Coordinates of C-alpha atoms in Angstrom, one line a residue:
M1 CA 0.0 0.0 0.0
K2 CA 1.5 3.3 -1.1
R3 CA 1.7 6.0 1.4
R4 CA 0.2 9.4 0.6
A5 CA 2.7 12.0 -0.5
S6 CA 3.3 14.6 2.1
A7 CA 2.2 18.2 1.4
S8 CA 4.8 20.8 0.7
N9 CA 5.3 23.8 2.9
S10 CA 3.6 26.1 0.5
S11 CA 0.1 27.4 1.5
A12 CA -1.4 26.2 -1.7
A13 CA -0.1 22.6 -1.3
A14 CA -1.0 22.4 2.4
T15 CA -4.5 21.1 2.0
P16 CA -6.4 18.1 3.4
P17 CA -6.4 14.9 1.4
N18 CA -9.0 14.0 -1.2
D19 CA -12.4 14.0 0.6
S20 CA -13.9 11.5 -1.8
L21 CA -12.2 8.7 0.0
S22 CA -14.8 7.8 2.6
P23 CA -15.2 4.8 4.9
P24 CA -17.1 2.0 3.1
Y25 CA -19.9 2.0 5.5
K26 CA -20.7 5.7 4.9
P27 CA -22.7 7.3 2.1
H28 CA -20.6 8.4 -0.9
T29 CA -19.8 12.1 -0.9
P30 CA -19.8 13.9 -4.3
P31 CA -16.6 15.6 -5.4
L32 CA -15.9 18.9 -3.7
P33 CA -16.9 22.1 -5.5
P34 CA -14.2 24.4 -7.0
Q35 CA -12.5 26.9 -4.7
P36 CA -14.9 29.8 -3.9
S37 CA -13.7 33.2 -4.9
A38 CA -13.3 35.9 -2.3
Q39 CA -16.3 38.1 -1.8
P40 CA -16.2 41.5 0.0
G41 CA -17.6 41.0 3.5
G42 CA -17.9 37.3 2.9
L43 CA -15.6 34.3 3.1
F44 CA -11.8 34.9 2.9
C45 CA -10.2 33.4 -0.1
L46 CA -8.7 30.2 1.2
C47 CA -6.4 27.8 -0.6
G48 CA -7.5 24.9 -2.7
R49 CA -9.4 22.0 -1.2
A50 CA -9.0 23.2 2.4
A51 CA -11.3 26.2 1.5
A52 CA -13.7 23.9 -0.2
L53 CA -13.8 21.5 2.7
A54 CA -14.3 24.4 5.1
T55 CA -17.0 25.8 2.9
R56 CA -18.8 22.5 2.9
I57 CA -18.6 22.2 6.7
Y58 CA -19.8 25.7 7.2
G59 CA -22.5 25.5 4.5
A60 CA -23.8 22.2 5.9
R61 CA -23.9 23.7 9.4
R62 CA -25.8 26.8 8.4
G63 CA -28.3 24.7 6.5
G64 CA -29.1 22.5 9.5
L65 CA -27.6 19.3 10.8
A66 CA -25.6 17.7 8.1
P67 CA -25.7 14.0 7.4
I68 CA -23.2 12.1 9.5
G69 CA -21.5 10.9 6.3
I70 CA -20.2 14.4 5.5
L71 CA -18.8 15.4 8.9
V72 CA -17.8 12.2 10.6
R73 CA -15.1 11.4 8.1
R74 CA -12.6 13.7 9.9
K75 CA -12.3 15.1 13.3
V76 CA -13.6 18.6 13.2
I77 CA -14.3 21.3 15.8
L78 CA -15.8 24.7 15.0
I79 CA -15.3 27.8 17.2
S80 CA -17.3 30.9 16.3
T81 CA -17.9 34.3 17.8
T82 CA -20.1 37.3 17.1
H83 CA -17.8 39.7 19.1
Q84 CA -17.3 43.0 17.2
P85 CA -15.1 42.8 15.2
A86 CA -15.4 39.1 15.1
T87 CA -12.0 38.7 13.3
D88 CA -10.3 39.6 16.6
I89 CA -10.6 35.9 17.4
G90 CA -7.7 35.3 15.0
F91 CA -5.5 37.3 17.4
L92 CA -6.6 35.3 20.3
L93 CA -6.2 31.9 18.5
H94 CA -2.9 33.1 16.9
K95 CA -4.2 31.9 13.6
N96 CA -4.5 34.4 10.7
P97 CA -7.9 34.0 9.0
H98 CA -6.3 34.7 5.6
R99 CA -4.2 31.6 5.7
V100 CA -4.4 27.8 6.0
H101 CA -2.5 26.6 9.0
V102 CA -1.1 23.1 8.8
S103 CA 0.7 21.1 11.5
D104 CA 2.3 17.7 11.5
L105 CA 1.2 15.4 14.3
T106 CA 2.5 12.0 15.3
F107 CA -0.7 10.4 14.1
G108 CA -1.5 12.6 11.0
K109 CA -2.0 16.3 10.2
S110 CA -4.2 19.1 11.5
Y111 CA -5.5 22.1 9.6
V112 CA -7.0 25.4 10.9
V113 CA -9.1 27.3 8.4
Y114 CA -11.7 30.0 8.6
P115 CA -14.8 29.2 6.6
E116 CA -16.3 32.5 7.8
A117 CA -14.5 35.6 8.8
T118 CA -16.4 38.9 8.8
D119 CA -16.7 41.8 11.2
E120 CA -20.0 40.4 12.3
R121 CA -19.1 36.7 12.7
A122 CA -16.0 34.5 12.5
T123 CA -15.6 30.8 12.6
A124 CA -12.4 28.8 13.0
A125 CA -12.4 25.2 12.0
L126 CA -9.8 22.7 13.3
I127 CA -9.7 19.7 11.0
V128 CA -7.7 16.7 12.1
D129 CA -6.8 14.0 9.5
I130 CA -5.5 10.9 11.2
D131 CA -3.3 8.6 9.1
P132 CA -4.6 5.1 9.6
V133 CA -1.1 3.6 8.9
R134 CA 0.5 5.7 11.6
L135 CA -2.5 4.9 13.9
V136 CA -2.0 1.2 13.5
R137 CA 1.7 1.4 14.0
G138 CA 1.2 3.4 17.2
M139 CA -1.3 1.0 18.7
D140 CA -0.2 -1.3 21.5
R141 CA -2.7 -4.1 20.7
A142 CA -2.4 -7.8 20.1
K143 CA -1.1 -8.7 16.6
G144 CA -3.9 -9.4 14.2
S145 CA -6.5 -7.7 16.3
L146 CA -9.4 -6.5 14.3
T147 CA -9.5 -3.2 16.1
N148 CA -6.1 -2.4 14.4
Y149 CA -8.0 -2.0 11.2
V150 CA -11.7 -1.2 12.1
N151 CA -12.2 1.5 14.8
D152 CA -13.7 4.9 15.2
R153 CA -10.6 6.8 16.2
P154 CA -10.2 8.8 12.9
Y155 CA -13.8 10.0 13.1
V156 CA -14.8 10.9 16.6
A157 CA -13.8 13.7 19.1
S158 CA -11.3 12.0 21.4
S159 CA -7.9 12.4 23.0
F160 CA -6.5 12.7 19.5
L161 CA -8.5 15.9 19.0
S162 CA -7.4 17.2 22.4
V163 CA -3.8 16.7 21.3
A164 CA -4.5 18.6 18.1
I165 CA -6.2 21.4 20.1
A166 CA -3.1 21.8 22.3
D167 CA -0.9 21.8 19.3
A168 CA -2.9 24.3 17.2
F169 CA -4.0 26.6 20.0
G170 CA -1.4 26.1 22.7
T171 CA -0.6 29.8 23.0
A172 CA -4.2 30.7 23.2
M173 CA -4.7 28.2 26.0
S174 CA -1.9 29.8 27.9
G175 CA -3.7 33.1 27.8
R176 CA -1.3 35.2 25.7
S177 CA -2.0 37.7 23.0
K178 CA 0.4 40.4 22.0
E179 CA -2.0 42.2 19.6
R180 CA -5.2 42.0 21.8
P181 CA -4.0 41.5 25.4
E182 CA -7.2 43.2 26.7
L183 CA -9.3 40.4 25.2
V184 CA -7.5 37.6 26.9
E185 CA -9.5 38.1 30.1
T186 CA -12.6 39.3 28.4
P187 CA -15.6 36.9 28.1
L188 CA -16.7 36.8 24.5
P189 CA -19.9 35.3 22.9
L190 CA -18.6 32.0 21.7
E191 CA -20.1 28.9 20.0
V192 CA -18.3 25.6 19.9
E193 CA -19.6 22.8 17.6
I194 CA -18.5 19.2 17.9
P195 CA -20.0 17.2 15.0
V196 CA -19.2 13.8 16.4
L197 CA -18.8 13.4 20.1
P198 CA -18.8 9.8 21.6
C199 CA -20.7 9.2 24.8
R200 CA -21.3 5.6 25.9
S201 CA -23.0 6.6 29.1
H202 CA -26.3 8.5 29.4
P203 CA -26.4 11.6 27.2
D204 CA -27.2 13.6 30.3
R205 CA -23.5 13.3 31.1
I206 CA -22.8 15.9 28.4
N207 CA -25.2 18.3 30.1
R208 CA -23.7 17.6 33.5
L209 CA -20.2 18.4 32.2
F210 CA -20.9 21.7 30.4
E211 CA -23.9 23.2 32.1
P212 CA -22.1 24.0 35.4
L213 CA -19.6 26.0 33.3
G214 CA -22.3 28.2 31.9
Y215 CA -22.8 26.7 28.5
A216 CA -26.2 26.5 26.7
I217 CA -26.2 23.1 25.1
H218 CA -28.0 21.6 22.0
I219 CA -27.5 17.9 21.4
K220 CA -28.6 15.7 18.5
R221 CA -27.9 12.0 18.5
H222 CA -26.6 10.4 15.3
P223 CA -28.3 7.2 14.0
L224 CA -26.2 4.1 13.4
D225 CA -26.8 4.6 9.7
P226 CA -29.2 7.1 8.3
E227 CA -30.1 4.7 5.5
F228 CA -31.2 2.1 8.0
P229 CA -33.1 3.8 10.7
E230 CA -34.4 0.5 12.1
W231 CA -30.8 -0.1 13.4
G232 CA -31.4 2.5 16.0
Q233 CA -29.3 5.2 17.5
S234 CA -25.5 5.3 17.9
H235 CA -23.5 6.5 20.9
L236 CA -22.3 9.5 18.8
Y237 CA -23.7 13.0 19.3
R238 CA -23.6 16.3 17.5
V239 CA -23.1 19.0 20.2
H240 CA -23.4 22.7 20.0
L241 CA -22.2 24.8 23.0
S242 CA -22.7 28.5 23.4
A243 CA -21.6 30.8 26.3
R244 CA -20.0 34.1 27.1
V245 CA -16.5 32.9 28.1
T246 CA -12.9 33.7 27.5
V247 CA -11.3 31.9 24.6
R248 CA -8.6 30.6 26.9
D249 CA -11.1 29.0 29.3
A250 CA -13.2 27.6 26.5
L251 CA -10.2 25.9 24.9
R252 CA -9.0 24.5 28.2
Q253 CA -12.4 23.1 29.1
I254 CA -13.0 21.5 25.7
Y255 CA -9.4 20.1 25.8
L256 CA -10.0 18.4 29.1
L257 CA -13.6 17.3 28.8
L258 CA -13.6 15.7 25.3
P259 CA -11.6 12.7 26.4
V260 CA -13.7 12.3 29.5
L261 CA -16.8 11.3 27.6
D262 CA -14.8 9.0 25.2
A263 CA -12.7 7.5 28.1
K264 CA -10.2 6.0 25.6
K265 CA -7.0 8.0 25.8
H266 CA -4.5 6.8 23.2
Y267 CA -1.4 7.4 25.3
F268 CA 0.0 6.2 28.6
M269 CA -1.0 8.1 31.7
D270 CA 1.3 8.9 34.6
A271 CA 1.9 11.7 37.0
R272 CA 2.5 14.1 34.1
E273 CA -1.1 13.6 33.1
V274 CA -2.1 14.8 36.6
D275 CA 0.0 17.9 36.2
K276 CA -1.6 18.6 32.8
I277 CA -5.1 18.2 34.1
V278 CA -4.5 20.5 37.1
Q279 CA -2.8 23.1 35.0
K280 CA -5.6 23.2 32.4
G281 CA -8.4 22.9 35.0
R282 CA -7.1 25.7 37.2
G283 CA -9.9 28.1 38.1
W284 CA -12.9 26.0 37.1
L285 CA -12.3 22.3 37.7
E286 CA -11.8 22.7 41.5
S287 CA -15.4 23.6 42.0
H288 CA -17.0 21.5 39.2
P289 CA -19.8 19.3 40.7
E290 CA -18.6 16.4 38.5
K291 CA -14.9 16.9 39.5
N292 CA -14.4 13.3 40.8
W293 CA -16.0 11.7 37.8
I294 CA -13.9 13.9 35.4
L295 CA -10.7 13.0 37.2
R296 CA -11.5 9.2 37.3
S297 CA -12.4 9.1 33.7
S298 CA -9.5 11.3 32.6
L299 CA -6.9 9.2 34.6
G300 CA -8.1 5.8 33.5
R301 CA -9.6 5.1 36.9
K302 CA -6.1 4.7 38.5
P303 CA -6.6 5.3 42.2
S304 CA -3.1 6.6 42.9
L305 CA -3.3 9.2 40.1
F306 CA -6.9 10.2 41.2
R307 CA -5.7 10.9 44.8
E308 CA -2.7 12.9 43.5
A309 CA -5.0 14.9 41.3
L310 CA -7.4 15.7 44.2
E311 CA -4.5 16.8 46.3
Q312 CA -3.1 19.1 43.6
L313 CA -6.5 20.6 42.9
A314 CA -6.9 21.3 46.6
N315 CA -3.6 23.2 46.6
A316 CA -4.7 25.1 43.5
E317 CA -8.0 26.0 45.1
E318 CA -6.1 27.3 48.2
E319 CA -3.9 29.4 45.9
L320 CA -7.0 30.9 44.2
L321 CA -8.5 31.7 47.6
V322 CA -5.2 33.4 48.6
E323 CA -5.3 35.4 45.4
A324 CA -8.9 36.4 46.0
E325 CA -8.1 37.4 49.6
D326 CA -5.2 39.5 48.5
T327 CA -7.4 41.1 45.8
D328 CA -10.2 41.8 48.4
S329 CA -7.6 43.4 50.7
A330 CA -6.3 45.6 47.9
L331 CA -9.8 46.7 46.9
A332 CA -11.0 47.3 50.5
G333 CA -11.5 50.8 51.7
P334 CA -9.8 52.5 54.6
E335 CA -9.3 50.5 57.8
M336 CA -12.2 50.3 60.3
D337 CA -12.2 52.5 63.3
E338 CA -11.3 50.6 66.4
S339 CA -14.7 51.6 67.9
D340 CA -16.6 50.0 65.0
P341 CA -18.4 46.8 66.1
V342 CA -17.0 43.6 64.6
T343 CA -19.6 41.4 63.0
P344 CA -19.3 37.9 61.4
T345 CA -19.1 39.5 58.0
D346 CA -16.0 41.3 59.1
R347 CA -14.0 38.1 59.5
T348 CA -12.2 38.6 56.2
A349 CA -10.4 41.5 57.9
A350 CA -8.5 39.0 60.0
P351 CA -5.3 37.4 58.5
P352 CA -6.2 34.2 56.5
L353 CA -5.4 30.9 58.2
H354 CA -2.6 30.0 55.8
R355 CA -0.8 33.2 56.6
L356 CA -1.1 32.7 60.3
R357 CA 0.3 29.2 59.9
H358 CA 3.2 30.4 57.8
D359 CA 3.9 33.3 60.2
R360 CA 4.1 30.9 63.1
I361 CA 6.5 28.6 61.3
V362 CA 8.7 31.5 60.4
E363 CA 8.8 32.5 64.1
L364 CA 9.9 28.9 65.0
V365 CA 12.5 28.9 62.3
K366 CA 14.0 32.1 63.7
D367 CA 14.0 30.7 67.2
L368 CA 15.5 27.4 66.2
R369 CA 18.2 29.0 64.0
P370 CA 18.7 26.0 61.6
K371 CA 21.4 26.1 59.0
S372 CA 19.4 23.8 56.7
V373 CA 15.6 23.4 56.2
L374 CA 13.7 20.7 54.4
D375 CA 10.1 21.4 53.4
L376 CA 8.3 18.1 52.6
G377 CA 5.2 18.6 50.4
C378 CA 6.4 22.1 49.5
G379 CA 3.7 22.6 46.8
E380 CA 4.2 25.8 44.9
G381 CA 6.8 27.2 47.3
K382 CA 4.8 29.6 49.4
L383 CA 6.7 28.7 52.6
L384 CA 10.0 28.5 50.8
R385 CA 9.6 32.1 49.6
L386 CA 9.2 33.1 53.3
L387 CA 12.3 31.2 54.4
V388 CA 14.7 32.6 51.7
P389 CA 15.1 36.1 53.4
I390 CA 15.9 34.5 56.9
Q391 CA 19.6 35.0 57.7
G392 CA 21.6 32.0 58.8
I393 CA 19.9 29.4 56.6
E394 CA 22.6 28.1 54.3
R395 CA 20.4 25.5 52.5
I396 CA 16.7 25.3 51.7
V397 CA 15.2 22.3 49.9
G398 CA 11.6 21.7 48.9
V399 CA 10.3 18.3 48.0
D400 CA 7.0 17.5 46.3
V401 CA 5.5 14.6 44.3
S402 CA 3.9 16.9 41.8
M403 CA 6.1 18.2 38.9
Y404 CA 3.5 20.8 38.1
A405 CA 3.8 22.2 41.7
L406 CA 7.6 22.2 41.5
E407 CA 7.5 24.0 38.2
R408 CA 5.4 26.8 39.7
A409 CA 7.6 26.9 42.8
A410 CA 10.7 27.2 40.5
K411 CA 9.0 30.1 38.7
A412 CA 8.0 31.8 42.0
L413 CA 11.5 31.5 43.3
H414 CA 13.0 32.7 40.0
L415 CA 15.3 29.7 39.9
E416 CA 15.7 29.8 36.1
D417 CA 17.6 33.1 36.2
A418 CA 19.1 32.6 39.7
T419 CA 22.7 33.2 40.5
P420 CA 24.8 30.1 41.1
R421 CA 25.0 30.9 44.8
F422 CA 21.2 31.2 45.1
A423 CA 20.7 28.1 43.0
E424 CA 23.0 26.2 45.3
R425 CA 21.2 27.5 48.4
V426 CA 17.6 26.9 47.3
Q427 CA 16.8 23.6 45.6
L428 CA 13.7 21.7 44.5
I429 CA 13.5 17.9 44.5
H430 CA 10.9 15.6 42.9
G431 CA 10.2 13.0 45.5
S432 CA 7.8 11.4 47.9
L433 CA 7.6 11.4 51.7
M434 CA 6.5 7.7 51.6
Y435 CA 9.9 6.3 50.5
K436 CA 13.3 6.4 52.1
D437 CA 15.6 8.8 50.3
E438 CA 19.2 9.6 51.2
R439 CA 18.7 13.1 49.8
L440 CA 16.4 13.9 52.8
R441 CA 19.0 13.2 55.5
G442 CA 21.2 15.6 57.4
F443 CA 18.8 18.6 57.8
D444 CA 18.5 20.7 61.0
L445 CA 14.7 21.3 60.5
C446 CA 12.0 19.6 58.5
T447 CA 8.6 21.2 57.9
V448 CA 5.5 19.1 57.0
V449 CA 2.7 21.7 56.6
E450 CA -0.9 20.5 56.0
V451 CA 0.4 17.3 54.4
I452 CA -0.4 14.3 56.6
E453 CA -4.2 14.6 56.2
H454 CA -3.7 13.8 52.5
L455 CA -2.3 10.4 53.3
D456 CA -4.3 7.2 54.0
Q457 CA -4.0 6.5 57.7
P458 CA -2.5 3.0 57.2
R459 CA 0.3 4.7 55.4
L460 CA 1.2 7.0 58.3
A461 CA 3.5 4.4 59.7
A462 CA 5.6 4.5 56.5
F463 CA 5.7 8.3 56.7
E464 CA 6.9 8.2 60.3
K465 CA 9.7 5.8 59.4
V466 CA 10.8 8.0 56.4
V467 CA 10.8 11.3 58.3
F468 CA 11.7 10.4 61.9
G469 CA 13.4 7.1 61.4
S470 CA 15.4 7.6 58.2
A471 CA 15.8 11.3 57.5
Q472 CA 16.2 12.1 61.3
P473 CA 16.2 15.9 61.2
N474 CA 17.1 17.6 64.5
A475 CA 13.6 19.2 64.6
V476 CA 10.3 18.6 62.8
V477 CA 7.3 20.8 62.5
V478 CA 4.0 19.1 61.5
T479 CA 0.7 21.0 61.1
T480 CA -2.8 19.6 60.3
P481 CA -6.4 20.8 60.6
N482 CA -8.4 20.5 63.8
R483 CA -11.5 18.6 62.9
E484 CA -13.5 20.0 65.8
Y485 CA -13.3 23.5 64.3
N486 CA -15.2 22.3 61.2
A487 CA -18.4 22.9 63.1
L488 CA -17.8 26.6 62.7
Y489 CA -17.5 26.2 58.9
E490 CA -20.9 24.3 59.0
I491 CA -19.0 21.2 57.7
S492 CA -20.2 17.9 59.0
G493 CA -17.4 15.8 57.4
L494 CA -13.8 16.6 56.3
R495 CA -12.7 20.1 55.4
H496 CA -11.6 19.1 51.9
E497 CA -12.6 16.2 49.7
D498 CA -9.0 15.1 49.2
H499 CA -8.4 14.8 52.9
R500 CA -8.2 11.1 53.9
F501 CA -8.7 11.9 57.6
E502 CA -8.7 14.8 60.1
W503 CA -7.9 14.6 63.8
D504 CA -9.4 16.5 66.7
R505 CA -7.0 17.9 69.3
Q506 CA -6.8 14.8 71.5
Q507 CA -6.1 12.5 68.6
F508 CA -3.3 14.7 67.2
R509 CA -1.7 15.0 70.6
R510 CA -1.8 11.2 71.1
W511 CA -0.2 10.6 67.7
S512 CA 2.5 13.3 68.3
E513 CA 3.4 11.8 71.7
S514 CA 3.5 8.3 70.3
V515 CA 5.8 9.3 67.5
A516 CA 8.1 11.2 69.8
A517 CA 8.4 8.3 72.2
T518 CA 9.1 5.8 69.4
F519 CA 11.8 7.8 67.6
G520 CA 13.5 9.6 70.5
Y521 CA 12.0 13.1 70.2
S522 CA 10.4 15.5 72.6
V523 CA 7.2 17.2 71.4
D524 CA 5.2 20.4 72.1
V525 CA 1.7 20.8 70.7
E526 CA 0.0 24.1 70.1
G527 CA -2.9 25.7 68.2
I528 CA -2.8 28.1 65.2
G529 CA -5.5 30.8 64.7
D530 CA -8.2 32.2 66.9
E531 CA -9.2 29.6 69.5
H532 CA -12.9 28.8 70.1
P533 CA -13.9 28.0 73.7
N534 CA -15.5 24.8 72.6
Y535 CA -13.9 23.7 69.4
G536 CA -10.3 25.0 69.8
P537 CA -8.2 26.5 67.0
P538 CA -8.7 25.9 63.3
S539 CA -5.2 24.3 62.9
Q540 CA -2.7 22.6 65.2
L541 CA 1.0 22.3 65.2
A542 CA 3.5 19.8 66.7
L543 CA 7.2 20.7 67.2
F544 CA 9.4 17.7 67.6
R545 CA 13.0 18.1 68.9
R546 CA 15.8 15.6 69.4

């Protein structure tokens, strides 16, 4: 079988393959019409068959729901706006409406064209052409398996389309636009059309994914074959979404949620997949009512990855709350007069709990005067940034299991452009507090801030052996929430979904004293935050010393 000749780099040659080659089980499609000429105020003059294909897609869409035989043959997603001028979307997508944009992928090619680009309305079409030969070669299936040759991967919206979205619109997803920076954070009237979206569960799942994000949804189910209606309905849907949302958020949401419904990612998933989900889901996934189902489906129902994703999302949510608190403080008016009565609504005027916690740890560090500090579960480096200015600390090391968190910590600490002396003093390590690691030994002080509650209780013994038995720092600071205080938050269970447990004051003291006795430490336990007469403080701290 001869392979199709690759397109040249010229715009005219960079066109999708002949559209008359359709799957044998689909209706025959007549040859494409000639390239349309440019019309003032109408379609831009696109190149060759790409323009014709884009025109057909657009024309079929405007004329109603097109037959599945026309649109199913390649992965397509349409993004439209009526923002004035609508062609500004080209600056946000970083794709010029006057050109055909072609990209080589490991499994085929992608094309971005504009079947419609006027001041009143613009539509960008991402067309993905999967090479069946590359697809078979990349599949890790049993030799001779029928699915190597007969499958729906080239035709449905799946993880292949998500990869193409990230490749074509990666800069847009990062929220950058040099020409129209003011539009990056501006919600625009957007429409997203997905002609063939697989969903093997109840179609209500589609609504439950997109409605909480503010989308209006129109769904039409495709028949198994329009020529044989007695065969019934397929698991494929044509989905039209509309909302006022930023282009960045819309792309991130589509990118993450398309593979959720398909649940057949074509690549291996590890901790890097967790980092990617948390990064793209920042700002909306933390509060999504279907968050757990999204994570389980996205991560192949792997419990370890699911737990890690929940933990990272909780950290991201806390970061967002911190940013919101800082914004509220900046926008607040002049300080209240001391004679003004304090009401429950004034509680935001008090320092947030995370700040009180870090302030107390900084006080302890200054009292203990360590030369080296190890922060286990450092996250995005909030505590590390507070430790850097403290004189006398010669070495600061942060450890986290999340590469995404470490990347953000490195950015916050400016390690990329740090001087050699600073880079030697402040280091980040990818590691786990569940396994013995020689790199964790020899520190004067170890901090474990709001970490242990994310561990399964049966695994606490391993944590104790790693920190107190193997690493053996001279002092250890451990903080964790006080479960009793949850009553004031009107929470009947745990404070966060990703917490595996939470201790009351008595339980935490018993555990601290047991660890100290086992590994030869003394321990002092105290509270952090305003103490309630019945429920105690919101957080609690144990200081272990050898």
